[in-house]
Tab-separated table of C-alpha atoms in Angstrom:
chain	number	residue	atom	x	y	z
H	244	MET	CA	0.000	0.000	0.000
H	245	SER	CA	1.525	3.301	-1.019
H	246	LYS	CA	1.181	6.350	1.169
H	247	SER	CA	0.536	9.740	-0.389
H	248	GLN	CA	1.910	12.966	0.977
H	249	PRO	CA	-0.370	14.149	3.809
H	250	PRO	CA	-2.422	17.333	3.367
H	251	LEU	CA	-1.007	20.104	5.527
H	252	GLY	CA	-3.136	23.126	4.667
H	253	ASN	CA	-1.087	26.252	4.134
H	254	LEU	CA	2.081	24.627	5.450
H	255	GLU	CA	4.589	24.106	2.644
H	256	ILE	CA	7.374	21.572	3.071
H	257	LYS	CA	10.207	21.446	0.561
H	258	LYS	CA	12.670	18.562	0.546
H	259	THR	CA	16.250	19.716	0.044
H	260	SER	CA	19.603	17.963	-0.120
H	261	TRP	CA	20.270	18.873	3.505
H	262	GLY	CA	16.853	18.333	5.071
H	263	PHE	CA	13.570	20.222	4.931
H	264	LEU	CA	12.475	23.807	4.388
H	265	LEU	CA	9.191	24.741	6.076
H	266	GLU	CA	7.111	27.803	5.273
H	267	LYS	CA	3.891	28.794	7.023
H	268	ASN	CA	2.172	32.088	7.791
H	269	GLY	CA	5.233	34.081	6.842
H	270	HIS	CA	7.603	31.943	8.891
H	271	THR	CA	10.445	30.078	7.213
H	272	LEU	CA	12.453	27.414	8.965
H	273	GLU	CA	15.335	25.254	7.808
H	274	ILE	CA	15.537	21.792	9.367
H	275	ARG	CA	18.768	19.913	8.849
H	276	ASP	CA	18.360	17.186	11.460
H	277	THR	CA	15.208	15.204	10.748
H	278	TYR	CA	15.445	12.406	13.270
H	279	THR	CA	16.754	13.515	16.638
H	280	PHE	CA	15.113	15.183	19.598
H	281	LEU	CA	17.025	18.351	18.727
H	282	LEU	CA	14.651	18.800	15.789
H	283	LEU	CA	11.759	19.323	18.169
H	284	LYS	CA	13.646	21.939	20.155
H	285	VAL	CA	14.781	23.845	17.074
H	286	LEU	CA	11.275	23.983	15.670
H	287	ALA	CA	9.760	25.042	18.982
H	288	LYS	CA	12.241	27.894	19.340
H	289	ALA	CA	12.023	29.077	15.750
H	290	ILE	CA	8.273	29.388	15.193
H	291	HIS	CA	6.295	31.791	17.356
H	292	GLU	CA	2.562	31.141	17.303
H	293	LYS	CA	-0.016	32.292	19.860
H	294	ASP	CA	-2.388	29.426	19.343
H	295	LEU	CA	-1.215	26.302	21.175
H	296	GLU	CA	-2.945	23.858	18.869
H	297	MET	CA	-1.463	25.620	15.859
H	298	LEU	CA	1.952	25.237	17.475
H	299	ALA	CA	1.280	21.557	18.068
H	300	HIS	CA	0.497	21.136	14.376
H	301	LEU	CA	3.801	22.799	13.558
H	302	LEU	CA	5.758	20.414	15.747
H	303	PRO	CA	7.439	17.676	13.724
H	304	ALA	CA	6.041	14.880	15.839
H	305	SER	CA	2.621	15.622	14.382
H	306	PHE	CA	3.364	16.372	10.723
H	307	MET	CA	7.039	15.570	10.169
H	308	ALA	CA	6.455	11.975	11.198
H	309	GLU	CA	4.256	11.464	8.149
H	310	HIS	CA	6.888	12.903	5.827
H	311	ILE	CA	9.724	10.998	7.460
H	312	TYR	CA	7.656	7.847	7.177
H	313	TYR	CA	6.822	8.654	3.566
H	314	ASP	CA	10.499	8.977	2.678
H	315	ALA	CA	11.460	5.828	4.600
H	316	ASN	CA	8.531	3.775	3.308
H	317	GLN	CA	10.600	1.843	0.763
H	318	GLN	CA	13.162	0.975	3.415
H	319	ILE	CA	10.674	-0.475	5.894
H	320	GLN	CA	8.063	-1.923	3.563
H	321	ASP	CA	9.150	-5.446	4.497
H	322	LYS	CA	9.097	-4.770	8.250
H	323	ARG	CA	6.452	-6.283	10.491
H	324	ILE	CA	5.375	-4.347	13.572
H	325	VAL	CA	2.974	-5.563	16.232
H	326	PHE	CA	1.365	-2.614	18.038
H	327	ILE	CA	-0.355	-3.397	21.335
H	328	SER	CA	-2.406	-0.551	22.810
H	329	ASP	CA	-5.163	-0.097	25.379
H	330	SER	CA	-6.072	3.311	23.903
H	331	PRO	CA	-8.238	3.300	20.740
H	332	ASP	CA	-7.627	7.043	20.278
H	333	PHE	CA	-3.851	6.686	20.398
H	334	SER	CA	-4.035	3.650	18.107
H	335	SER	CA	-6.027	5.593	15.509
H	336	HIS	CA	-3.432	8.383	15.429
H	337	PHE	CA	-0.590	5.870	15.213
H	338	LYS	CA	-2.237	3.987	12.344
H	339	ALA	CA	-3.085	7.247	10.554
H	340	ILE	CA	0.643	7.938	10.241
H	341	MET	CA	1.901	4.410	9.675
H	342	ASP	CA	0.915	2.371	6.651
H	343	ASP	CA	-1.576	-0.228	7.905
H	344	SER	CA	0.144	-2.917	5.868
H	345	HIS	CA	3.155	-2.675	8.167
H	346	ILE	CA	1.427	-3.039	11.516
H	347	LEU	CA	-0.911	-5.320	13.370
H	348	ALA	CA	-2.731	-3.338	16.060
H	349	ILE	CA	-4.425	-5.211	18.884
H	350	GLN	CA	-5.625	-4.610	22.427
H	351	PRO	CA	-3.664	-6.218	25.293
H	352	GLU	CA	-6.568	-8.373	26.445
H	353	TYR	CA	-6.799	-9.940	22.984
H	354	PHE	CA	-3.098	-10.627	22.618
H	355	SER	CA	-1.978	-14.246	22.796
H	356	TYR	CA	1.639	-15.321	22.594
H	357	ASP	CA	0.456	-18.579	21.043
H	358	ASP	CA	-1.412	-16.843	18.213
H	359	THR	CA	-0.045	-18.405	15.034
H	360	ASP	CA	-1.409	-15.561	12.900
H	361	ILE	CA	0.713	-13.043	14.791
H	362	PHE	CA	3.883	-15.116	14.921
H	363	SER	CA	3.501	-16.750	11.502
H	364	ARG	CA	6.442	-14.737	10.181
H	365	GLU	CA	9.356	-12.882	11.646
H	366	ILE	CA	8.415	-9.847	13.745
H	367	ASP	CA	10.820	-6.928	13.575
H	368	LEU	CA	9.451	-4.978	16.520
H	369	ILE	CA	6.718	-5.084	19.144
H	370	VAL	CA	5.457	-1.694	20.327
H	371	ALA	CA	3.395	-1.664	23.513
H	372	PHE	CA	1.503	1.469	24.579
H	373	HIS	CA	-0.672	1.792	27.656
H	374	ARG	CA	-2.576	4.451	29.554
H	375	PHE	CA	-2.800	2.363	32.713
H	376	PRO	CA	-0.209	0.266	34.607
H	377	ARG	CA	0.104	-3.259	33.222
H	378	LYS	CA	3.290	-4.560	34.814
H	379	PRO	CA	2.339	-8.293	34.706
H	380	PHE	CA	1.582	-7.902	31.005
H	381	PHE	CA	4.998	-6.370	30.309
H	382	VAL	CA	6.787	-9.001	32.382
H	383	GLU	CA	5.200	-11.709	30.232
H	384	LEU	CA	5.834	-9.754	27.030
H	385	ASN	CA	9.472	-9.412	28.081
H	386	ARG	CA	9.737	-13.180	28.565
H	387	VAL	CA	8.272	-13.973	25.159
H	388	CYS	CA	10.426	-11.396	23.370
H	389	LEU	CA	13.539	-12.854	24.992
H	390	ASP	CA	12.514	-16.384	24.007
H	391	ARG	CA	11.751	-15.388	20.418
H	392	GLY	CA	14.492	-12.777	20.000
H	393	ILE	CA	12.045	-9.943	19.219
H	394	PRO	CA	12.971	-6.321	20.067
H	395	PHE	CA	10.243	-4.357	21.807
H	396	ILE	CA	9.640	-0.906	23.193
H	397	LYS	CA	7.240	0.142	25.930
H	398	THR	CA	5.524	3.522	25.923
H	399	MET	CA	2.969	4.912	28.313
H	400	MET	CA	0.986	8.068	28.967
H	401	ASP	CA	-0.609	9.236	32.173
H	402	ASN	CA	-2.176	12.616	32.894
H	403	VAL	CA	1.171	14.415	33.034
H	404	ASN	CA	3.784	12.436	31.086
H	405	PHE	CA	4.420	10.573	27.867
H	406	ILE	CA	7.237	8.089	28.450
H	407	VAL	CA	9.240	6.163	25.871
H	408	THR	CA	11.463	3.517	27.423
H	409	PRO	CA	14.690	2.346	25.796
H	410	PHE	CA	14.444	-0.215	23.022
H	411	LEU	CA	14.734	-3.614	24.676
H	412	LEU	CA	16.926	-5.721	22.428
H	413	PRO	CA	17.153	-9.411	23.378
H	414	HIS	CA	20.683	-10.344	24.452
H	415	GLU	CA	22.002	-6.911	23.468
H	416	SER	CA	20.488	-4.547	26.021
H	417	ALA	CA	19.006	-4.883	29.477
H	418	CYS	CA	15.666	-6.692	29.385
H	419	TYR	CA	12.499	-5.168	30.834
H	420	ASN	CA	13.069	-6.686	34.285
H	421	CYS	CA	16.717	-5.608	34.395
H	422	TYR	CA	15.823	-2.148	33.121
H	423	SER	CA	13.245	-1.720	35.893
H	424	ILE	CA	15.760	-2.810	38.537
H	425	LEU	CA	18.467	-0.511	37.195
H	426	LYS	CA	16.047	2.404	37.036
H	427	ARG	CA	15.033	1.977	40.683
H	428	ARG	CA	18.651	1.548	41.744
H	429	ASN	CA	19.808	4.694	39.949
H	430	HIS	CA	16.961	6.945	41.135
H	431	ILE	CA	18.293	7.519	44.626
H	432	PHE	CA	17.649	11.272	44.565
H	433	ASP	CA	14.415	13.173	44.350
H	434	ARG	CA	12.559	13.293	41.040
H	435	ASP	CA	13.441	16.923	40.299
H	436	THR	CA	17.141	16.136	40.542
H	437	LEU	CA	17.068	13.337	38.005
H	438	ALA	CA	14.143	14.369	35.819
H	439	PRO	CA	15.048	14.663	32.120
H	440	GLN	CA	15.052	18.157	30.678
H	441	ASP	CA	11.454	19.245	30.351
H	442	PHE	CA	10.304	19.695	26.781
H	443	ILE	CA	6.595	20.426	26.626
H	444	HIS	CA	4.178	21.169	29.451
H	445	ILE	CA	0.437	21.482	29.399
H	446	SER	CA	-1.923	21.721	32.356
H	447	ALA	CA	-4.711	19.288	31.550
H	448	ALA	CA	-6.428	16.569	33.539
H	449	HIS	CA	-6.359	14.440	30.394
H	450	PRO	CA	-4.126	15.075	27.388
H	451	PRO	CA	-6.173	16.720	24.617
H	452	ASP	CA	-6.463	15.089	21.225
H	453	PHE	CA	-3.697	17.099	19.597
H	454	MET	CA	-1.303	15.911	22.321
H	455	LEU	CA	-2.182	12.323	21.438
H	456	ARG	CA	-1.354	13.146	17.820
H	457	PHE	CA	1.906	14.735	18.906
H	458	CYS	CA	2.930	11.718	20.992
H	459	ALA	CA	1.901	9.244	18.290
H	460	GLY	CA	3.990	11.157	15.768
H	461	PHE	CA	6.951	11.311	18.126
H	462	LEU	CA	6.730	7.550	18.555
H	463	VAL	CA	6.614	6.986	14.781
H	464	VAL	CA	9.726	9.132	14.277
H	465	THR	CA	11.492	7.064	16.943
H	466	LEU	CA	10.449	3.761	15.365
H	467	VAL	CA	11.384	4.745	11.810
H	468	LYS	CA	14.787	5.859	13.001
H	469	PHE	CA	15.279	2.527	14.781
H	470	LEU	CA	14.102	0.438	11.829
H	471	THR	CA	16.230	2.270	9.260
H	472	THR	CA	19.461	2.383	11.295
H	473	GLU	CA	21.822	-0.543	10.891
H	474	HIS	CA	23.118	-0.365	14.458
H	475	PHE	CA	21.200	0.925	17.437
H	476	LEU	CA	22.492	4.172	18.889
H	477	GLN	CA	23.203	5.112	22.486
H	478	GLU	CA	20.100	7.301	22.546
H	479	ASP	CA	18.032	4.203	21.761
H	480	LEU	CA	19.000	3.024	25.244
H	481	SER	CA	17.749	6.189	26.942
H	482	GLU	CA	14.347	6.870	28.443
H	483	ILE	CA	12.531	9.910	27.054
H	484	VAL	CA	9.956	11.731	29.165
H	485	LEU	CA	7.702	14.429	27.707
H	486	ASP	CA	6.266	16.323	30.669
H	487	PHE	CA	2.850	17.903	29.965
H	488	LYS	CA	2.316	19.916	33.118
H	489	GLN	CA	2.835	23.505	34.292
H	490	ILE	CA	2.171	25.476	31.142
H	491	ASP	CA	-0.090	28.465	31.654
H	492	ILE	CA	-2.399	28.328	28.654
H	493	SER	CA	-3.876	31.764	29.331
H	494	LYS	CA	-0.464	33.465	29.229
H	495	HIS	CA	0.607	31.060	26.543
H	496	PRO	CA	4.409	31.025	26.665
H	497	LEU	CA	6.274	29.163	23.972
H	498	LEU	CA	7.557	25.744	24.919
H	499	ARG	CA	9.784	25.719	27.956
H	500	LEU	CA	13.088	24.126	26.947
């Protein structure tokens, strides 16, 4: 299934030899680094918009993911991704960016490790997303991925954070159980001391829809980078936390970096 360029309204994106050139509402921005977290920071600093949702649309994790995926489509067309999610809304955003032919999306309660349809061919990556704690599920998923040699990544979202754990690579990186132990062992100080640099904050009891789109896009960028890189990078072994809280929407500052 081919994927056409997504409609982006009055946003114009030009592919260049060094990256992308974006033009919208009189703003022009050159983007030379299309994959790393630095891209998000550059874009947030460079474009000044008063409307928060407009700014969210300008962030690469919402629209750049589709273009990055479009360009990488030929490279990952033979990849098989199993996406396990307990959030239909997040799943719909994820599938809207990814080509459906590449992914099998299911809910955790319907996932069986003995399902021959799922494991009938080699799986390149299992992506697990949840809105609510499911530790026993991830412990079992970790066991199966180790047994079958399948990389997987766990992501979660609560009311204040979107968290992307390191890629868990069987026999190459710490497994889920080891990662959890190491994380607890290393976090001996208070949360503020060890918290990753805050990127985006929004005061909301539940993340609004455009934040789900943003997080889904961010996840797609991360996955495409992983699937199109021959060797995993050190940043693939780092946890990323997007912190949604403490932005004053009425005063509407730009993103706090």
